[in-house]
Coordinates of C-alpha atoms and ligand atoms in Angstrom, one line a residue:
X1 CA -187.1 33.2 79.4
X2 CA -187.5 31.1 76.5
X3 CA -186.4 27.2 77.4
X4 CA -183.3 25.7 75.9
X5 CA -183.5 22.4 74.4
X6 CA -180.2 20.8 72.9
X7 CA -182.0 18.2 71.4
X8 CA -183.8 19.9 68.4
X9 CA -181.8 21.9 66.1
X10 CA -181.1 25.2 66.3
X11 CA -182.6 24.8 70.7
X12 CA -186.0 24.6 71.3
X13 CA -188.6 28.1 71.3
X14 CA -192.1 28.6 72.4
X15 CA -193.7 29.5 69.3
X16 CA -197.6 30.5 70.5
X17 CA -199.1 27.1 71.9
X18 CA -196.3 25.1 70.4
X19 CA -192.4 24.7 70.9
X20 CA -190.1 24.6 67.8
X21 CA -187.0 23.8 66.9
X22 CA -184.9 27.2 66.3
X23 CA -184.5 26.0 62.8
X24 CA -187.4 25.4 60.6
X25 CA -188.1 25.5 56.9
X26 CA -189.7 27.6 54.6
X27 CA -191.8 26.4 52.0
X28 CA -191.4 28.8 49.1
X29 CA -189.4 26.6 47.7
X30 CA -191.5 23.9 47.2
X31 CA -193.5 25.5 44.3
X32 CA -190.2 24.2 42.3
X33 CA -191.9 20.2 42.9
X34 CA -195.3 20.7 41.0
X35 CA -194.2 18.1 38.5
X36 CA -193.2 15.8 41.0
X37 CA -194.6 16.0 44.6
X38 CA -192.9 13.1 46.0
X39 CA -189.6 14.6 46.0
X40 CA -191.3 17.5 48.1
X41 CA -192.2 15.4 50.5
X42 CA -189.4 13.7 50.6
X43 CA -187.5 16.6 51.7
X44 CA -190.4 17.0 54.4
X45 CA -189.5 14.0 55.7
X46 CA -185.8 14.0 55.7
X47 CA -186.2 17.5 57.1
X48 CA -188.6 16.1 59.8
X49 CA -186.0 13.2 60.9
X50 CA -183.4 15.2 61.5
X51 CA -185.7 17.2 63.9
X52 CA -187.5 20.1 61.3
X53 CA -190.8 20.9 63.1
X54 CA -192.0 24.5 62.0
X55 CA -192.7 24.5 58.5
X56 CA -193.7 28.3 56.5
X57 CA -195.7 28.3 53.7
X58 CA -198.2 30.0 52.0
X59 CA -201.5 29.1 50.0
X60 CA -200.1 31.6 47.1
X61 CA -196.7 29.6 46.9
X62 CA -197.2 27.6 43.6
X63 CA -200.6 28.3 43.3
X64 CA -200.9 25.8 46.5
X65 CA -198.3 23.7 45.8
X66 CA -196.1 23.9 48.7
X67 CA -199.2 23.5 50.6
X68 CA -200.5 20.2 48.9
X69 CA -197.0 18.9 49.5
X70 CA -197.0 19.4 53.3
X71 CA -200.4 17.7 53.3
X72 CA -199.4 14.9 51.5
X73 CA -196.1 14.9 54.1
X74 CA -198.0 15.0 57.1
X75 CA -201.5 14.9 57.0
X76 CA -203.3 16.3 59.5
X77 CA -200.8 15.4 62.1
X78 CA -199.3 17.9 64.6
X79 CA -195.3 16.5 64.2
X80 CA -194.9 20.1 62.5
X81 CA -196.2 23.4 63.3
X82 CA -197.4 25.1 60.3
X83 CA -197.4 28.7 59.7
X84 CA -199.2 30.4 56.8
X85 CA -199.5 34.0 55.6
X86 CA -202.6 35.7 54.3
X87 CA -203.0 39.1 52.5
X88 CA -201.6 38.5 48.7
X89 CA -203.1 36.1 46.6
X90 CA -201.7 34.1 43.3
X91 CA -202.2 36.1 39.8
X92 CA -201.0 35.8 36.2
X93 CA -200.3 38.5 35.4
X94 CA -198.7 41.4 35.8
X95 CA -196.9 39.8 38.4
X96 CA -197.2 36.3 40.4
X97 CA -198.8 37.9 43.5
X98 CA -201.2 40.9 43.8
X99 CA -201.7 42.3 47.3
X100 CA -205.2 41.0 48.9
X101 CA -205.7 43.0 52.3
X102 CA -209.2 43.9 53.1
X103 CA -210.5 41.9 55.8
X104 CA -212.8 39.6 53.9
X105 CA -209.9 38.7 51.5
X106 CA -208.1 37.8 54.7
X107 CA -210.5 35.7 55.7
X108 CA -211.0 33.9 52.2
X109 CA -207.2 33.0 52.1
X110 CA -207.7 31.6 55.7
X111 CA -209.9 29.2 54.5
X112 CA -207.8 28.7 51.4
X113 CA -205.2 27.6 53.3
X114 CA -207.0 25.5 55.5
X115 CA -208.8 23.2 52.5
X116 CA -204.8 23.2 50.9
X117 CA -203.5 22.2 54.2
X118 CA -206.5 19.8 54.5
X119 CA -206.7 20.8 58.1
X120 CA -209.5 22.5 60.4
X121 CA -206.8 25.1 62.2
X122 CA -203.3 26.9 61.3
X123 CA -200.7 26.9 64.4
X124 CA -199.8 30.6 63.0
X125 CA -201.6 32.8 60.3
X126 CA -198.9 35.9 59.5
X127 CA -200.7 38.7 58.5
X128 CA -198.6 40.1 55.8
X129 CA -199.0 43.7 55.4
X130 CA -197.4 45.3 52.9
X131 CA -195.8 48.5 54.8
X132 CA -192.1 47.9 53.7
X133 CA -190.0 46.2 50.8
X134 CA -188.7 43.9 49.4
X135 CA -191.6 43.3 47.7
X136 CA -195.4 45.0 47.4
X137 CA -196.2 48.0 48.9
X138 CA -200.1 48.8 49.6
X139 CA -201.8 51.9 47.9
X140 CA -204.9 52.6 46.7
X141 CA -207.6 50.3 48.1
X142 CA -205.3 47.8 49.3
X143 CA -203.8 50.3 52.2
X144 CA -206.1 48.9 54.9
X145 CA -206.4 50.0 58.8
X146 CA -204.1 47.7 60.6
X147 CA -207.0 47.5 63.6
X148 CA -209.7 46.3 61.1
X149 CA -207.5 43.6 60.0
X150 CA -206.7 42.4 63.6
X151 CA -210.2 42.4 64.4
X152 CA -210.6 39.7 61.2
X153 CA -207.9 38.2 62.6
X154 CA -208.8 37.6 65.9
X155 CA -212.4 36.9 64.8
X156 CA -210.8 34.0 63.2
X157 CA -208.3 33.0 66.0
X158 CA -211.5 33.5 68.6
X159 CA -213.9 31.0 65.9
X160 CA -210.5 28.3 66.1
X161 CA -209.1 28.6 62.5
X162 CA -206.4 30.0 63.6
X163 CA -204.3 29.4 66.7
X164 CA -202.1 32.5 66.7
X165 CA -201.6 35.3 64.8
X166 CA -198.1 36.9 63.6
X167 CA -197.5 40.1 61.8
X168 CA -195.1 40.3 58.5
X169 CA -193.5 42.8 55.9
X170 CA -194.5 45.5 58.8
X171 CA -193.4 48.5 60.2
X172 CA -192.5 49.4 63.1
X173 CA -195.5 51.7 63.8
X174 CA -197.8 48.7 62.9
X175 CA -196.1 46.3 65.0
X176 CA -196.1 48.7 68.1
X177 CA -199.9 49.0 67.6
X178 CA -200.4 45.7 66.7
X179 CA -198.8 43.8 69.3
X180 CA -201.9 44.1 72.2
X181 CA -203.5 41.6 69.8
X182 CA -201.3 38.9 70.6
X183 CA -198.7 38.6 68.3
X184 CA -196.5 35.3 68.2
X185 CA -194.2 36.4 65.5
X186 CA -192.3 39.1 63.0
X187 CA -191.6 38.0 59.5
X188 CA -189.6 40.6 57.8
X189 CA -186.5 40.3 55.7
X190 CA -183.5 40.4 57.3
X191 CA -179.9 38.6 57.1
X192 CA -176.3 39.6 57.7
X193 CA -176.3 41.9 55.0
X194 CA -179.4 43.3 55.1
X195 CA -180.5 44.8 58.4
X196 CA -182.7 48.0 58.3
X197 CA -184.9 46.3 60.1
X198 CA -183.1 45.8 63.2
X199 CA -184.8 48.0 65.5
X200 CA -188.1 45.5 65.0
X201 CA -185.7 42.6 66.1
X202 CA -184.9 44.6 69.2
X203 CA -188.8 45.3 70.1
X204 CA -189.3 41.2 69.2
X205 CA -186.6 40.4 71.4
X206 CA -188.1 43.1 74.3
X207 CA -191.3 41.5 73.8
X208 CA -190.3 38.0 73.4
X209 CA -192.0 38.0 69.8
X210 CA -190.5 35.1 67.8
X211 CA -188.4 37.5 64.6
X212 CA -188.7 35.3 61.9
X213 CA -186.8 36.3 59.2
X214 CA -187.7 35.9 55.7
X215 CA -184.4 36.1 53.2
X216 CA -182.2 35.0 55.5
X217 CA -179.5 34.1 53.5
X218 CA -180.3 37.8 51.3
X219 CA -182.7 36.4 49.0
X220 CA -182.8 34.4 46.3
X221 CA -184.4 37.3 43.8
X222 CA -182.1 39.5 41.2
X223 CA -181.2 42.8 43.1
X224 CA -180.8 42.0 46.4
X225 CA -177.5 41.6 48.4
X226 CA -176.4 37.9 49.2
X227 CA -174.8 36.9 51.8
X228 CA -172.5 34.1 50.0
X229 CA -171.2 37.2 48.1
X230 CA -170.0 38.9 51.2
X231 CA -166.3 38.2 51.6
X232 CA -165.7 38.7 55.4
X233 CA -168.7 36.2 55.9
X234 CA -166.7 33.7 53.1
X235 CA -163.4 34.6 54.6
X236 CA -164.7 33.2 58.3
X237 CA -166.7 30.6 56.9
X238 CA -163.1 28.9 55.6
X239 CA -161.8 29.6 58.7
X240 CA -164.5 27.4 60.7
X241 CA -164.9 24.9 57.8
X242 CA -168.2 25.5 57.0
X243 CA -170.4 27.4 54.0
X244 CA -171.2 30.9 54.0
X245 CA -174.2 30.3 53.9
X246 CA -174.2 28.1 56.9
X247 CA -172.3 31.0 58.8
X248 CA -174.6 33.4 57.5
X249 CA -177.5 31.5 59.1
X250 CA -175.1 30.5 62.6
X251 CA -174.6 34.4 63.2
X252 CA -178.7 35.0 62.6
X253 CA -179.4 32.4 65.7
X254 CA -176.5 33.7 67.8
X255 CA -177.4 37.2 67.1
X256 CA -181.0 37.5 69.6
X257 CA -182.3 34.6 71.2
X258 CA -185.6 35.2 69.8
X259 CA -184.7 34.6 66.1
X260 CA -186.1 31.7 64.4
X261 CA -184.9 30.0 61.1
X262 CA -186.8 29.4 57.8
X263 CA -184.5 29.1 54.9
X264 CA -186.0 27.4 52.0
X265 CA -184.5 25.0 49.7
X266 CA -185.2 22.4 47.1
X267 CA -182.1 20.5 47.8
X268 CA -181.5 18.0 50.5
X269 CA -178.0 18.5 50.9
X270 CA -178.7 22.0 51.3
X271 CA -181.5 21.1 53.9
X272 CA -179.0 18.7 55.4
X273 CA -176.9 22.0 56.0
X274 CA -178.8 24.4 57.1
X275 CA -180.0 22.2 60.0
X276 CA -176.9 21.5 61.1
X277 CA -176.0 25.4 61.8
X278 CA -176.9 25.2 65.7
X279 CA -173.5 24.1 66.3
X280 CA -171.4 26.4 64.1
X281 CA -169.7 28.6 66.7
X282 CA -167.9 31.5 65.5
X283 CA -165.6 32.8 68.4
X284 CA -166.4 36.3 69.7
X285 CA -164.0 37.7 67.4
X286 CA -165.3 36.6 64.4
X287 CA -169.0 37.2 65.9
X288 CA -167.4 41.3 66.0
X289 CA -166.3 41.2 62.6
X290 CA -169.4 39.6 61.2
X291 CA -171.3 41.7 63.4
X292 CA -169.3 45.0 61.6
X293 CA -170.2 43.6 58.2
X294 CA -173.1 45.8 58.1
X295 CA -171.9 49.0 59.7
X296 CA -168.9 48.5 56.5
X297 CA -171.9 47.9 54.2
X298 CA -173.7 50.9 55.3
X299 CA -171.0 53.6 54.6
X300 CA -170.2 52.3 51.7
X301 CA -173.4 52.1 50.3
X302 CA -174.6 55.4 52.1
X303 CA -178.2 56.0 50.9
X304 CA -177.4 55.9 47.1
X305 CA -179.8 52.8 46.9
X306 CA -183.3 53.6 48.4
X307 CA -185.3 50.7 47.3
X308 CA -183.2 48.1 48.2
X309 CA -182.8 50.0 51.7
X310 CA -185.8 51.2 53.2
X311 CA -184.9 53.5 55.8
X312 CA -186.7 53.3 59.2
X313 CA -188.1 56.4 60.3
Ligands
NAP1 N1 -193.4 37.0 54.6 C1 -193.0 37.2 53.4 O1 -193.3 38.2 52.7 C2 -192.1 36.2 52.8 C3 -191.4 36.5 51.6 C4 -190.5 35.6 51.1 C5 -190.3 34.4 51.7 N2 -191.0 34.1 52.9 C6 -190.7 32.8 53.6 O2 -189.4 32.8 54.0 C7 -188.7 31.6 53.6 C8 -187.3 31.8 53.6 O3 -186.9 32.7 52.5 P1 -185.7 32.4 51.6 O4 -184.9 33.5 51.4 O5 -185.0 31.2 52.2 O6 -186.4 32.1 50.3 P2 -186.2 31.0 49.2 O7 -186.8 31.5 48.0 O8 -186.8 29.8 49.8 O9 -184.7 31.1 48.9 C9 -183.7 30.5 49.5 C10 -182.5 30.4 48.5 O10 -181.3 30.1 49.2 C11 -180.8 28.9 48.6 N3 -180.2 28.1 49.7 C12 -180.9 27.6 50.8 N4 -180.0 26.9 51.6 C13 -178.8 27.1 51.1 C14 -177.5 26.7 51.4 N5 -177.3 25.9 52.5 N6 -176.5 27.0 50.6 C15 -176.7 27.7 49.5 N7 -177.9 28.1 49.1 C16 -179.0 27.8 49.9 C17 -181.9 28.2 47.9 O11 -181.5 27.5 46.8 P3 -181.6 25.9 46.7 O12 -183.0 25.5 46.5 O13 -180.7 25.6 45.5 O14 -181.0 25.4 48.0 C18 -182.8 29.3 47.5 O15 -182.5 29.8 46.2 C19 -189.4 31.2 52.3 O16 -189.3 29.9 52.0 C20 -190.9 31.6 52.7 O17 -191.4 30.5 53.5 C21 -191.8 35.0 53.4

């Protein structure tokens, strides 16, 4: 049973060796502060003082940017838990990010993170396989045994890189096999309106696994449902005086106790309200209709649109 602490937003969790607020950050957004890293770390800091302490990022996120701007924002202090991902790295071209999953690229973007980070060990290195959307899917020679990958991985958590290992964009299969490893957290997408992946949230939540969603207000990319656009969600949202967006991210932390927070932003006032969503309480009629919002969005939709809906087997 996971310890409830009112004082950091969101209640505390036991994320690996470390406890977290429920709400965290994710760094994606920081690639937008290249041209001017103070402001990054000024929304660090703010995010820090009002009790921020797990921070996501990745070494490919602005070609290291996001990680330069934590290390510039905290040093190589422990007043945030970081947690990186490995297994795609930063390319021009044909698109931002190719997938990098053999186990000696997995190892390479360890360090890479760790010289970004400027810091000898990583709270949490995600393992981001590439099983299911949005996003890359591996073929060829990047479809790579899950087990030789864990071995890399725990090779690296055994040497003291890394301090715990999570597993991201992975299936179900892979998470089942996966979790004798060790495995401190799940980072797939998922939000209000987007929740094929439930069944992993339930095994998370049976395992105590930390689910960590990634798009947690939809996503920000063309193409993919948002949940500001969802009217029930807008409609409840007046009714409690807060964004939908904020509601969006209240029903994700009422929804399993196990669910942690990263939304991104480059805005403070934005940052400002996200935090604030651990004491958004919709009443457990509005928690029903919210909860509904997907079985609506499923009929409707049927499976018309299969990339956008991946379909667990
Ligand atoms: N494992 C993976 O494969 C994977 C993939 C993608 C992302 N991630 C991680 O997951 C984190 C969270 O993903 P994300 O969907 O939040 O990605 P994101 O790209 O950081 O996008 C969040 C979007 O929501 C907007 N937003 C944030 N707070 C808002 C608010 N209160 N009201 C209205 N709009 C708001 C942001 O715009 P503003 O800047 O204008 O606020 C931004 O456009 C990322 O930062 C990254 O760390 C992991």
């Amino acid at each position: 049973m996971q310890e409830h602490d009112t004082e950091r937003p969101g209640g505390a969790y036991r994320l690996g060796s470390r406890t977290v607020a429920r709400i965290g950050y994710g760094a994606m957004a920081l690639e937008r502060f290249a041209e001017d890293r103070d402001a990054g770390v000024a929304l660090l800091h703010r995010g820090r003082d009002l009790g921020v302490d797990h921070v996501d990022t990745a070494d490919f996120y602005g070609d290291s940017t996001a990680n330069d701007v934590i290390r510039r924002a905290f040093g190589t202090s422990d007043e945030v838990v970081v947690v990186s991902k490995v297994g795609a790295v930063r390319v021009d071209a044909p698109m931002p990010l190719a997938l990098a999953q053999r186990p000696e690229q997995l190892r390479a973007q360890v360090h890479a993170n760790l010289r970004g980070l400027g810091r000898d060990r990583i709270d949490v290195v995600n393992l981001r396989r590439a099983d299911v959307g949005p996003g890359l899917i591996a073929e060829g020679e990047q479809l790579v045994d899950l087990d030789d990958q864990l071995a890399e991985m725990t090779a690296m958590r055994d040497e003291g890189l890394i301090a715990g290992i999570g597993l991201s964009a992975v299936s179900a299969g892979a998470l089942e096999r996966g979790l004798a490893a060790g495995i401190v957290c799940v980072q797939n997408a998922y939000s209000l309106v987007a929740r094929e992946h439930e069944p992993l949230l339930d095994f998370c939540v049976r395992h105590g696994v930390a689910w960590v969603p990634y798009f947690p207000l939809g996503g920000a990319f063309p193409g993919l449902p948002k949940v500001v656009d969802e009217p029930v969600a807008a409609r409840i949202a007046a009714e409690l005086g807060v964004t939908t967006a904020q509601l969006g991210l209240a029903w994700l932390l009422g929804h399993a106790p196990d669910v942690l927070l990263i939304p991104g932003t480059s805005s403070v006032a934005h940052l400002e309200e996200n935090v604030a969503v651990g004491t958004i309480r919709p009443t457990p009629e509005q928690t029903a209709e919210l909860d509904a919002v997907w079985d609506r969005r499923d009929t409707a939709e049927g499976d018309t649109d299969e990339v956008a809906r991946p379909r667990w087997p």
